[in-house]
Coordinates of C-alpha atoms (C1' of nucleotides) in Angstrom, one line a residue:
Chain A
M7 CA -37.1 53.9 1.3
G8 CA -39.3 51.7 1.7
K9 CA -38.8 48.5 4.5
G10 CA -38.4 45.9 1.5
D11 CA -34.7 47.2 0.7
R12 CA -33.1 44.4 2.6
T13 CA -29.5 45.0 2.2
K14 CA -28.5 42.0 3.8
N15 CA -25.1 43.3 4.4
T16 CA -24.9 41.9 7.7
K17 CA -27.1 40.5 9.5
V18 CA -30.8 41.6 9.3
T19 CA -30.8 44.3 11.8
D20 CA -34.5 45.5 11.0
D21 CA -36.1 48.0 13.6
A22 CA -39.1 45.9 13.1
R23 CA -38.7 43.5 16.1
A24 CA -39.3 46.0 19.6
A25 CA -42.3 44.5 19.6
N26 CA -41.9 43.6 23.6
P27 CA -41.9 46.8 25.9
I28 CA -38.5 45.7 28.4
G29 CA -36.5 47.9 26.3
K30 CA -39.1 51.3 26.9
R31 CA -39.1 50.4 30.7
L32 CA -35.4 50.1 30.4
R33 CA -35.0 53.7 28.8
Q34 CA -37.0 55.2 31.2
L35 CA -35.7 53.8 34.5
R36 CA -32.4 54.8 33.1
K37 CA -33.8 58.4 32.7
E38 CA -35.2 58.5 35.7
H39 CA -32.4 56.9 38.0
D40 CA -29.3 58.9 35.6
W41 CA -27.9 55.3 35.3
T42 CA -25.6 54.9 32.5
L43 CA -25.3 51.8 30.5
A44 CA -21.9 50.4 32.0
E45 CA -23.6 50.4 35.3
V46 CA -26.8 48.9 35.0
A47 CA -24.4 46.1 33.2
S48 CA -22.6 46.2 36.3
R49 CA -25.1 45.4 38.4
T50 CA -27.5 43.1 36.0
G51 CA -24.3 41.2 34.3
I52 CA -25.6 41.7 31.4
S53 CA -22.9 43.4 28.4
V54 CA -23.3 47.1 27.6
G55 CA -23.8 46.0 24.1
T56 CA -27.2 43.8 24.6
L57 CA -28.8 46.7 27.0
S58 CA -28.4 49.4 23.9
K59 CA -29.9 47.0 21.3
L60 CA -32.4 46.1 23.9
E61 CA -33.8 49.7 24.1
H62 CA -33.6 50.1 20.5
G63 CA -35.9 46.9 19.9
K64 CA -32.5 45.5 18.1
T65 CA -32.6 42.4 19.7
D66 CA -35.4 40.7 22.3
L67 CA -34.0 38.9 25.6
N68 CA -32.9 35.6 26.9
F69 CA -35.6 34.7 29.9
S70 CA -32.2 34.7 32.1
S71 CA -31.8 37.8 31.1
V72 CA -34.4 39.2 32.1
N73 CA -34.3 37.6 35.2
K74 CA -30.9 39.2 35.3
L75 CA -32.4 42.3 34.6
A76 CA -35.1 42.4 37.1
N77 CA -32.3 41.2 40.3
G78 CA -29.6 43.8 39.2
L79 CA -32.3 46.5 39.0
G80 CA -34.0 45.0 42.2
L81 CA -37.4 44.8 40.8
P82 CA -40.2 41.5 40.3
V83 CA -40.1 40.6 36.8
T84 CA -43.6 41.4 36.0
D85 CA -42.6 45.1 36.6
L86 CA -40.4 45.1 34.0
T87 CA -42.9 43.2 31.5
N88 CA -46.3 45.2 32.7
P89 CA -45.4 48.3 33.5
A90 CA -49.2 49.4 33.5
S91 CA -50.8 45.9 32.0
S92 CA -53.1 46.4 34.4
L93 CA -56.9 47.5 33.0
Q94 CA -56.8 51.0 34.1
G95 CA -60.3 51.7 36.3
R96 CA -61.7 48.6 36.7
R97 CA -63.7 48.3 39.8
A98 CA -66.7 45.8 41.7
I99 CA -68.8 46.9 44.1
T100 CA -70.5 44.3 46.8
I101 CA -73.5 45.4 49.2
G102 CA -73.0 43.6 52.5
G103 CA -75.0 40.3 52.0
Q104 CA -75.2 40.4 48.5
G105 CA -71.7 38.6 47.7
V106 CA -71.5 35.2 46.2
M107 CA -72.4 32.5 49.1
F108 CA -71.2 29.3 49.9
E109 CA -71.9 27.3 52.4
A110 CA -69.8 24.2 54.0
S111 CA -70.3 22.5 57.0
D112 CA -68.2 23.9 59.4
M113 CA -68.1 27.8 57.9
S114 CA -70.2 29.9 55.2
Y115 CA -68.8 32.0 53.0
E116 CA -70.2 35.2 51.6
V117 CA -67.0 36.0 48.1
L118 CA -66.8 39.7 47.9
C119 CA -65.8 41.6 44.6
S120 CA -65.4 38.1 42.8
D121 CA -66.9 39.8 39.4
V122 CA -63.2 41.3 38.6
A123 CA -61.2 38.5 36.8
N124 CA -57.4 38.3 36.9
H125 CA -57.3 39.3 40.3
R126 CA -54.3 37.5 42.7
Q127 CA -56.4 38.3 45.3
G128 CA -59.8 36.8 46.8
Y129 CA -61.6 38.7 49.1
M130 CA -64.5 36.7 51.6
K131 CA -66.4 37.1 54.8
V132 CA -67.0 34.1 57.1
V133 CA -69.0 32.9 59.8
V134 CA -67.2 30.7 61.6
K135 CA -69.6 28.0 62.6
S136 CA -68.1 24.7 64.3
H137 CA -67.4 25.7 68.3
A138 CA -64.9 22.6 69.1
F139 CA -62.0 21.5 67.2
D140 CA -61.9 18.4 65.9
P141 CA -58.6 17.0 64.9
D142 CA -59.8 14.1 62.8
L143 CA -60.7 16.8 60.0
P144 CA -58.3 17.7 57.3
W145 CA -56.6 20.7 57.5
H146 CA -57.6 23.7 55.3
Q147 CA -55.0 24.2 53.1
H148 CA -53.8 26.2 49.6
K149 CA -50.5 27.9 48.1
G150 CA -49.7 31.5 49.0
Q151 CA -50.8 33.9 52.2
E152 CA -54.2 34.5 54.0
F153 CA -54.9 37.2 55.9
L154 CA -57.8 37.3 58.7
Y155 CA -59.0 39.9 60.5
V156 CA -61.8 39.8 63.6
L157 CA -65.3 41.2 62.8
S158 CA -67.0 40.4 65.6
G159 CA -66.6 37.8 68.1
R160 CA -63.4 35.6 69.4
L161 CA -61.7 33.4 67.3
E162 CA -59.1 30.2 67.6
L163 CA -57.1 29.5 64.9
H164 CA -55.1 26.0 65.1
T165 CA -52.3 25.6 62.8
E166 CA -50.3 22.5 61.9
L167 CA -47.0 24.5 63.1
Y168 CA -48.1 26.8 65.9
Q169 CA -50.4 26.3 69.2
P170 CA -53.8 27.7 68.8
V171 CA -54.2 31.6 69.0
Q172 CA -57.1 33.3 70.2
L173 CA -57.9 36.8 68.3
K174 CA -61.2 38.9 69.3
A175 CA -62.6 41.5 67.5
G176 CA -60.1 44.3 65.9
D177 CA -56.9 41.9 66.0
S178 CA -56.0 40.1 62.7
I179 CA -53.0 37.7 61.8
L180 CA -51.1 36.9 58.6
F181 CA -50.0 33.6 58.0
D182 CA -48.4 30.8 55.2
S183 CA -51.7 29.3 53.9
S184 CA -49.9 26.1 52.9
M185 CA -49.5 25.3 56.5
G186 CA -52.6 23.6 57.8
H187 CA -55.3 25.7 59.4
H188 CA -58.8 25.4 61.0
Y189 CA -61.2 28.0 62.0
V190 CA -63.2 27.5 65.5
S191 CA -65.7 30.0 67.4
L192 CA -65.1 30.4 71.1
G193 CA -68.0 31.9 73.4
R194 CA -72.1 31.1 72.3
K195 CA -71.3 33.6 69.2
D196 CA -70.6 32.5 65.4
A197 CA -67.4 34.6 64.8
E198 CA -67.1 36.8 61.3
I199 CA -64.0 37.2 60.0
L200 CA -62.7 39.1 56.9
I201 CA -60.4 37.0 54.7
S202 CA -57.9 38.2 52.0
M203 CA -56.0 35.5 50.4
S204 CA -53.6 35.1 47.9
L205 CA -54.6 33.7 44.6
E206 CA -51.6 32.9 43.0
G207 CA -52.0 29.5 40.8
Y208 CA -55.6 29.5 41.2
R209 CA -58.2 30.9 38.9
N210 CA -60.6 31.7 41.4
V211 CA -61.4 31.7 45.1
S212 CA -63.2 28.5 44.9
D213 CA -60.6 26.8 43.3
A214 CA -58.4 27.3 46.0
L215 CA -60.9 26.1 48.7
E216 CA -61.1 23.2 47.4
S217 CA -57.6 22.3 46.7
Chain B
M1 CA -17.4 10.2 33.2
G2 CA -16.2 13.0 34.2
K3 CA -17.6 16.3 32.6
G4 CA -14.9 17.0 30.7
D5 CA -15.5 14.5 28.1
R6 CA -18.0 16.2 26.3
T7 CA -18.0 14.3 22.6
K8 CA -19.0 17.3 20.5
N9 CA -21.0 14.7 17.8
T10 CA -23.9 17.3 17.4
K11 CA -24.3 20.2 19.7
V12 CA -23.0 20.4 23.6
T13 CA -26.5 18.9 24.9
D14 CA -25.1 18.0 27.8
D15 CA -27.7 17.8 30.8
A16 CA -25.9 20.6 32.7
R17 CA -28.3 23.1 32.2
A18 CA -31.3 22.5 33.8
A19 CA -31.3 25.3 36.1
N20 CA -34.1 27.0 35.6
P21 CA -37.6 25.5 37.6
I22 CA -39.5 26.4 34.7
G23 CA -39.3 22.6 33.2
K24 CA -39.9 20.7 36.0
R25 CA -43.2 22.8 37.1
L26 CA -44.7 22.2 33.5
R27 CA -44.1 18.9 33.6
Q28 CA -46.0 19.1 37.1
L29 CA -48.6 20.8 35.5
R30 CA -48.9 18.2 32.7
K31 CA -49.2 15.4 35.5
E32 CA -51.7 16.8 37.1
H33 CA -54.4 17.7 34.6
D34 CA -53.0 15.0 32.0
W35 CA -52.2 17.1 29.2
T36 CA -50.4 16.2 26.5
L37 CA -47.3 18.2 24.9
A38 CA -49.2 18.6 21.9
E39 CA -52.3 20.0 24.0
V40 CA -49.8 22.5 25.9
A41 CA -48.4 23.1 22.5
S42 CA -51.6 23.9 20.6
R43 CA -52.5 26.3 23.6
T44 CA -49.1 27.9 24.1
G45 CA -48.0 28.2 20.2
I46 CA -45.0 26.2 21.3
S47 CA -43.7 23.7 19.6
V48 CA -44.0 20.3 21.1
G49 CA -40.4 19.2 20.5
T50 CA -39.2 22.8 22.3
L51 CA -41.6 21.9 25.0
S52 CA -39.9 18.2 25.3
K53 CA -36.4 20.2 25.7
L54 CA -37.5 22.3 28.0
E55 CA -38.8 19.4 30.4
H56 CA -35.6 17.7 30.1
G57 CA -33.3 20.8 30.8
K58 CA -32.2 20.7 27.6
T59 CA -33.0 24.0 26.7
D60 CA -33.9 27.1 28.3
L61 CA -36.8 29.0 26.8
N62 CA -36.8 32.7 25.3
F63 CA -38.3 35.4 27.4
S64 CA -40.9 35.9 24.5
S65 CA -41.3 31.8 25.0
V66 CA -41.9 32.2 28.7
N67 CA -44.6 34.3 28.5
K68 CA -46.7 32.0 25.2
L69 CA -46.0 29.6 28.0
A70 CA -47.3 31.5 30.8
N71 CA -51.0 32.9 29.3
G72 CA -51.5 29.9 27.1
L73 CA -51.5 27.7 30.2
G74 CA -53.7 30.9 32.2
L75 CA -51.2 31.3 35.0
P76 CA -49.0 34.6 35.9
V77 CA -45.2 34.2 34.9
T78 CA -44.2 34.4 38.5
D79 CA -45.9 30.9 38.6
L80 CA -43.5 29.4 35.9
T81 CA -40.8 30.6 38.4
N82 CA -41.6 30.3 41.9
P83 CA -43.6 27.3 42.3
A84 CA -43.6 27.4 46.1
S85 CA -41.3 30.3 47.1
S86 CA -42.6 31.5 50.0
L87 CA -41.8 30.4 52.9
Q88 CA -43.8 27.7 54.7
G89 CA -44.9 28.6 58.2
R90 CA -44.2 32.1 58.8
R91 CA -47.0 34.2 60.6
A92 CA -47.8 37.8 61.7
I93 CA -50.3 38.7 64.3
T94 CA -51.5 42.1 65.6
I95 CA -53.6 43.1 68.2
G96 CA -56.4 45.7 67.4
G97 CA -54.6 49.0 67.9
Q98 CA -51.4 47.9 68.1
G99 CA -50.6 48.2 64.5
V100 CA -47.8 51.0 63.0
M101 CA -49.4 53.9 63.3
F102 CA -49.1 56.4 60.8
E103 CA -50.8 59.6 60.9
A104 CA -51.5 62.2 57.7
S105 CA -53.7 65.1 57.7
D106 CA -56.8 63.5 56.4
M107 CA -56.7 59.8 57.8
S108 CA -55.1 57.8 60.5
Y109 CA -53.5 54.3 59.4
E110 CA -52.8 51.6 61.7
V111 CA -50.5 49.0 59.2
L112 CA -51.2 45.9 59.8
C113 CA -48.9 42.5 60.3
S114 CA -46.7 44.6 58.8
D115 CA -43.4 42.0 60.2
V116 CA -43.8 40.0 57.6
A117 CA -40.9 40.9 55.0
N118 CA -41.5 39.9 51.1
H119 CA -45.0 39.9 51.3
R120 CA -47.1 41.3 48.0
Q121 CA -49.6 42.6 50.2
G122 CA -50.3 45.1 52.4
Y123 CA -53.1 45.5 54.9
M124 CA -54.6 48.6 57.4
K125 CA -56.9 49.7 59.2
V126 CA -57.7 53.3 58.5
V127 CA -59.7 56.3 60.1
V128 CA -61.3 58.9 57.6
K129 CA -60.9 62.3 59.2
S130 CA -61.9 64.2 56.2
H131 CA -65.6 64.9 55.9
A132 CA -65.7 66.8 52.6
F133 CA -64.3 66.4 49.3
D134 CA -61.6 68.8 48.0
P135 CA -61.2 68.5 44.8
D136 CA -57.9 70.8 44.9
L137 CA -55.7 67.6 46.8
P138 CA -53.9 65.3 44.3
W139 CA -55.7 62.1 43.8
H140 CA -54.6 59.0 45.9
Q141 CA -52.5 56.9 43.3
H142 CA -50.2 53.9 43.4
K143 CA -50.1 50.1 41.2
G144 CA -52.1 47.7 41.1
Q145 CA -55.0 47.3 43.1
E146 CA -57.4 48.2 46.3
F147 CA -59.5 46.3 48.5
L148 CA -61.6 47.7 50.8
Y149 CA -64.2 47.1 53.7
V150 CA -66.2 49.6 55.7
L151 CA -66.3 48.4 59.6
S152 CA -68.1 51.4 60.6
G153 CA -69.4 54.4 59.4
R154 CA -70.8 55.7 55.7
L155 CA -68.1 56.3 53.7
E156 CA -67.9 58.6 49.8
L157 CA -65.5 57.2 47.8
H158 CA -64.2 59.5 44.9
T159 CA -62.1 58.4 41.9
E160 CA -61.0 59.9 38.8
L161 CA -63.2 57.8 36.6
Y162 CA -66.3 56.8 38.1
Q163 CA -68.7 59.1 40.4
P164 CA -68.6 58.8 43.9
V165 CA -70.4 56.1 45.6
Q166 CA -71.1 55.7 49.2
L167 CA -70.5 52.4 51.4
K168 CA -71.8 51.7 54.2
A169 CA -70.4 49.3 57.2
G170 CA -70.2 46.1 55.7
D171 CA -70.0 46.9 51.8
S172 CA -67.1 46.6 49.9
I173 CA -65.4 47.8 46.8
L174 CA -62.6 46.1 45.0
F175 CA -60.9 49.0 42.3
D176 CA -57.4 50.0 40.5
S177 CA -55.8 52.0 42.7
S178 CA -53.9 53.4 39.8
M179 CA -57.0 54.9 39.4
G180 CA -57.0 58.4 41.8
H181 CA -59.2 57.9 44.7
H182 CA -59.8 59.9 47.7
Y183 CA -62.0 59.0 51.0
V184 CA -64.5 61.2 53.0
S185 CA -66.1 59.9 55.9
L186 CA -69.9 61.1 55.7
G187 CA -72.2 61.7 58.8
R188 CA -70.4 62.9 61.6
K189 CA -68.7 59.8 62.5
D190 CA -65.3 58.6 61.4
A191 CA -65.6 56.3 59.0
E192 CA -63.3 52.8 59.6
I193 CA -62.4 50.9 57.1
L194 CA -60.0 47.8 56.2
I195 CA -58.0 48.5 53.3
S196 CA -55.6 45.3 51.5
M197 CA -53.7 46.5 48.9
S198 CA -51.7 45.1 46.3
L199 CA -47.5 46.0 47.0
E200 CA -46.2 44.8 43.6
G201 CA -43.3 47.1 42.4
Y202 CA -43.4 48.6 46.5
R203 CA -41.0 47.8 49.5
N204 CA -43.2 48.2 52.0
V205 CA -46.7 50.0 52.2
S206 CA -45.0 53.4 52.9
D207 CA -43.2 52.8 50.0
A208 CA -46.6 53.1 48.0
L209 CA -48.2 55.4 49.9
E210 CA -45.8 57.8 49.2
S211 CA -45.7 57.3 45.2
Chain C
dC6 C1' -45.4 -9.9 18.6
dA7 C1' -46.4 -7.5 14.7
dC8 C1' -49.4 -3.7 14.0
dG9 C1' -51.5 1.0 14.1
dC10 C1' -52.1 5.2 16.5
dA11 C1' -50.7 8.4 19.9
dT12 C1' -47.1 10.5 22.4
dT13 C1' -42.1 11.8 23.7
dT14 C1' -37.3 12.3 22.3
dT15 C1' -33.7 13.4 18.9
dT16 C1' -31.9 15.7 15.4
dC17 C1' -30.9 19.3 12.2
dG18 C1' -30.4 23.9 9.7
dA19 C1' -32.3 28.4 10.0
dA20 C1' -33.1 32.2 13.2
dA21 C1' -32.1 34.5 17.5
dA22 C1' -29.1 36.5 21.3
dC23 C1' -25.1 37.3 23.6
dG24 C1' -20.1 39.3 25.2
dA25 C1' -16.3 41.8 23.1
dA26 C1' -14.1 45.2 20.8
dA27 C1' -14.3 48.2 17.1
dT28 C1' -17.0 52.6 15.9
dA29 C1' -19.5 56.4 16.7
dA30 C1' -21.9 60.2 18.8
dC31 C1' -21.7 63.1 23.0
dC32 C1' -19.9 67.0 25.6
dG33 C1' -16.7 70.3 28.5
dA34 C1' -12.6 72.2 28.5
dT35 C1' -9.1 74.4 26.6
Chain D
dA6 C1' -12.5 73.8 15.9
dT7 C1' -9.4 70.1 18.2
dC8 C1' -8.5 67.5 21.9
dG9 C1' -9.5 64.0 25.8
dG10 C1' -12.9 61.4 28.8
dT11 C1' -17.1 59.3 28.9
dT12 C1' -21.4 57.3 27.0
dA13 C1' -23.9 54.4 23.0
dT14 C1' -24.3 51.9 19.7
dT15 C1' -22.9 48.6 15.6
dT16 C1' -20.2 44.6 13.9
dC17 C1' -19.1 40.1 14.3
dG18 C1' -18.2 35.5 15.0
dT19 C1' -19.5 32.2 19.0
dT20 C1' -23.3 30.1 21.2
dT21 C1' -28.5 29.2 21.9
dT22 C1' -33.0 28.3 21.0
dC23 C1' -36.9 27.8 17.7
dG24 C1' -40.0 24.6 15.1
dA25 C1' -40.2 20.6 11.6
dA26 C1' -39.5 16.3 10.5
dA27 C1' -37.4 12.2 11.4
dA28 C1' -36.8 8.6 15.0
dA29 C1' -38.1 6.6 19.0
dT30 C1' -40.9 4.7 22.7
dG31 C1' -45.4 3.0 24.8
dC32 C1' -49.3 0.5 24.9
dG33 C1' -53.5 -1.4 23.5
dT34 C1' -55.6 -4.8 20.4
dG35 C1' -56.0 -8.6 16.8

DNA sequence: CACGCATTTTTCGAAAACGAAATAACCGAT
DNA sequence: ATCGGTTATTTCGTTTTCGAAAAATGCGTG
């Protein structure tokens, strides 16, 4: 019963395909929730037959079908394709003050935990050196969102679309960083803040900052 | 020039397809980086012809091809499909102590900036009430990664795969949170930490914590 | 403007993927 | 066992995607 005897009576229909994990993932999800193929079919707009073939690795999926599936099931696409793609036990530790330093005219950056590659999010501790808003400076701007937590001092955040906001130690803000923004320290102390920014579309933090 | 006059001389080859944004995104990326189709082809393993057709909306992509493209270009798939999906100028502010509180036996959570929906990342300030490691307690575990910054006190992080680590105020760690983990405060003060965790596959922070 | 040379677009069979319908497997209840 | 109904799998013809090669477009140079 070698795999060589491909009686080509119909199509090739070897089980040899089955490389992609979506099929297994779908079966898993169906068992978990006790869905029938017909239910999934009606929710996703993909035919029952195709779904069955998918689960058995007898067909791959069109990209548009993958999207239909993800949407119909209410999951992000990556959830179908990387059920556990992320490496299992990575970690990176940065002792305070030992991150990768990075100086700009108005800010000092300390990039934290930067030695984990392929991460979606960047983290840094920033000291805001500027104490006055200069309207001539170009906005800071990068794709995605930015989260900011004030560690010490008082901060004024200027943005393109809102009035400036004042934040004190312990306050936090989350905003779309494609909206231009600028930081200013209030009082005589430089404000210290912790930033978490999305890195989607960038290779690393400095790429994002330079964009 | 109605759309009815499909002279079926070859294939249908209507330009009517072009629904998916990947083609435009690819062209954009190519212009930015001055890549030729041949370069992209060799990096992704997709033929030049197919790439050309893709950019002109004359074909869609197989899912496996979408992956080849994303990998070859070093981008996550979502970056090809949602070039600028994020809303443009949203923001959420949380004054210190005014976040959404959440009590557990060993920790107090304050979820920050939770009123922005559809975000990939969750943020919270946590007070670690437990002062001893209980090996009988089930691990905390959720998909994705978790970043942790120690605001005050001293923290011991226990994980499934590593020896416990001790962190003091100002230290930070990034780790794969599918690896079981537990926090313990050292000394007599409760440690305060800031956490940023990926929410991919979850609807919100509490879904992720309960998983 | 004719000639290379690089790049893009189109053409054209072969190989997949698709849905509808036919077939098969499963499973309580008679 | 033998029905009925539900669920899963396979078959089959149509539509779509693929790569290789051919044709077309650009573009600097002699």
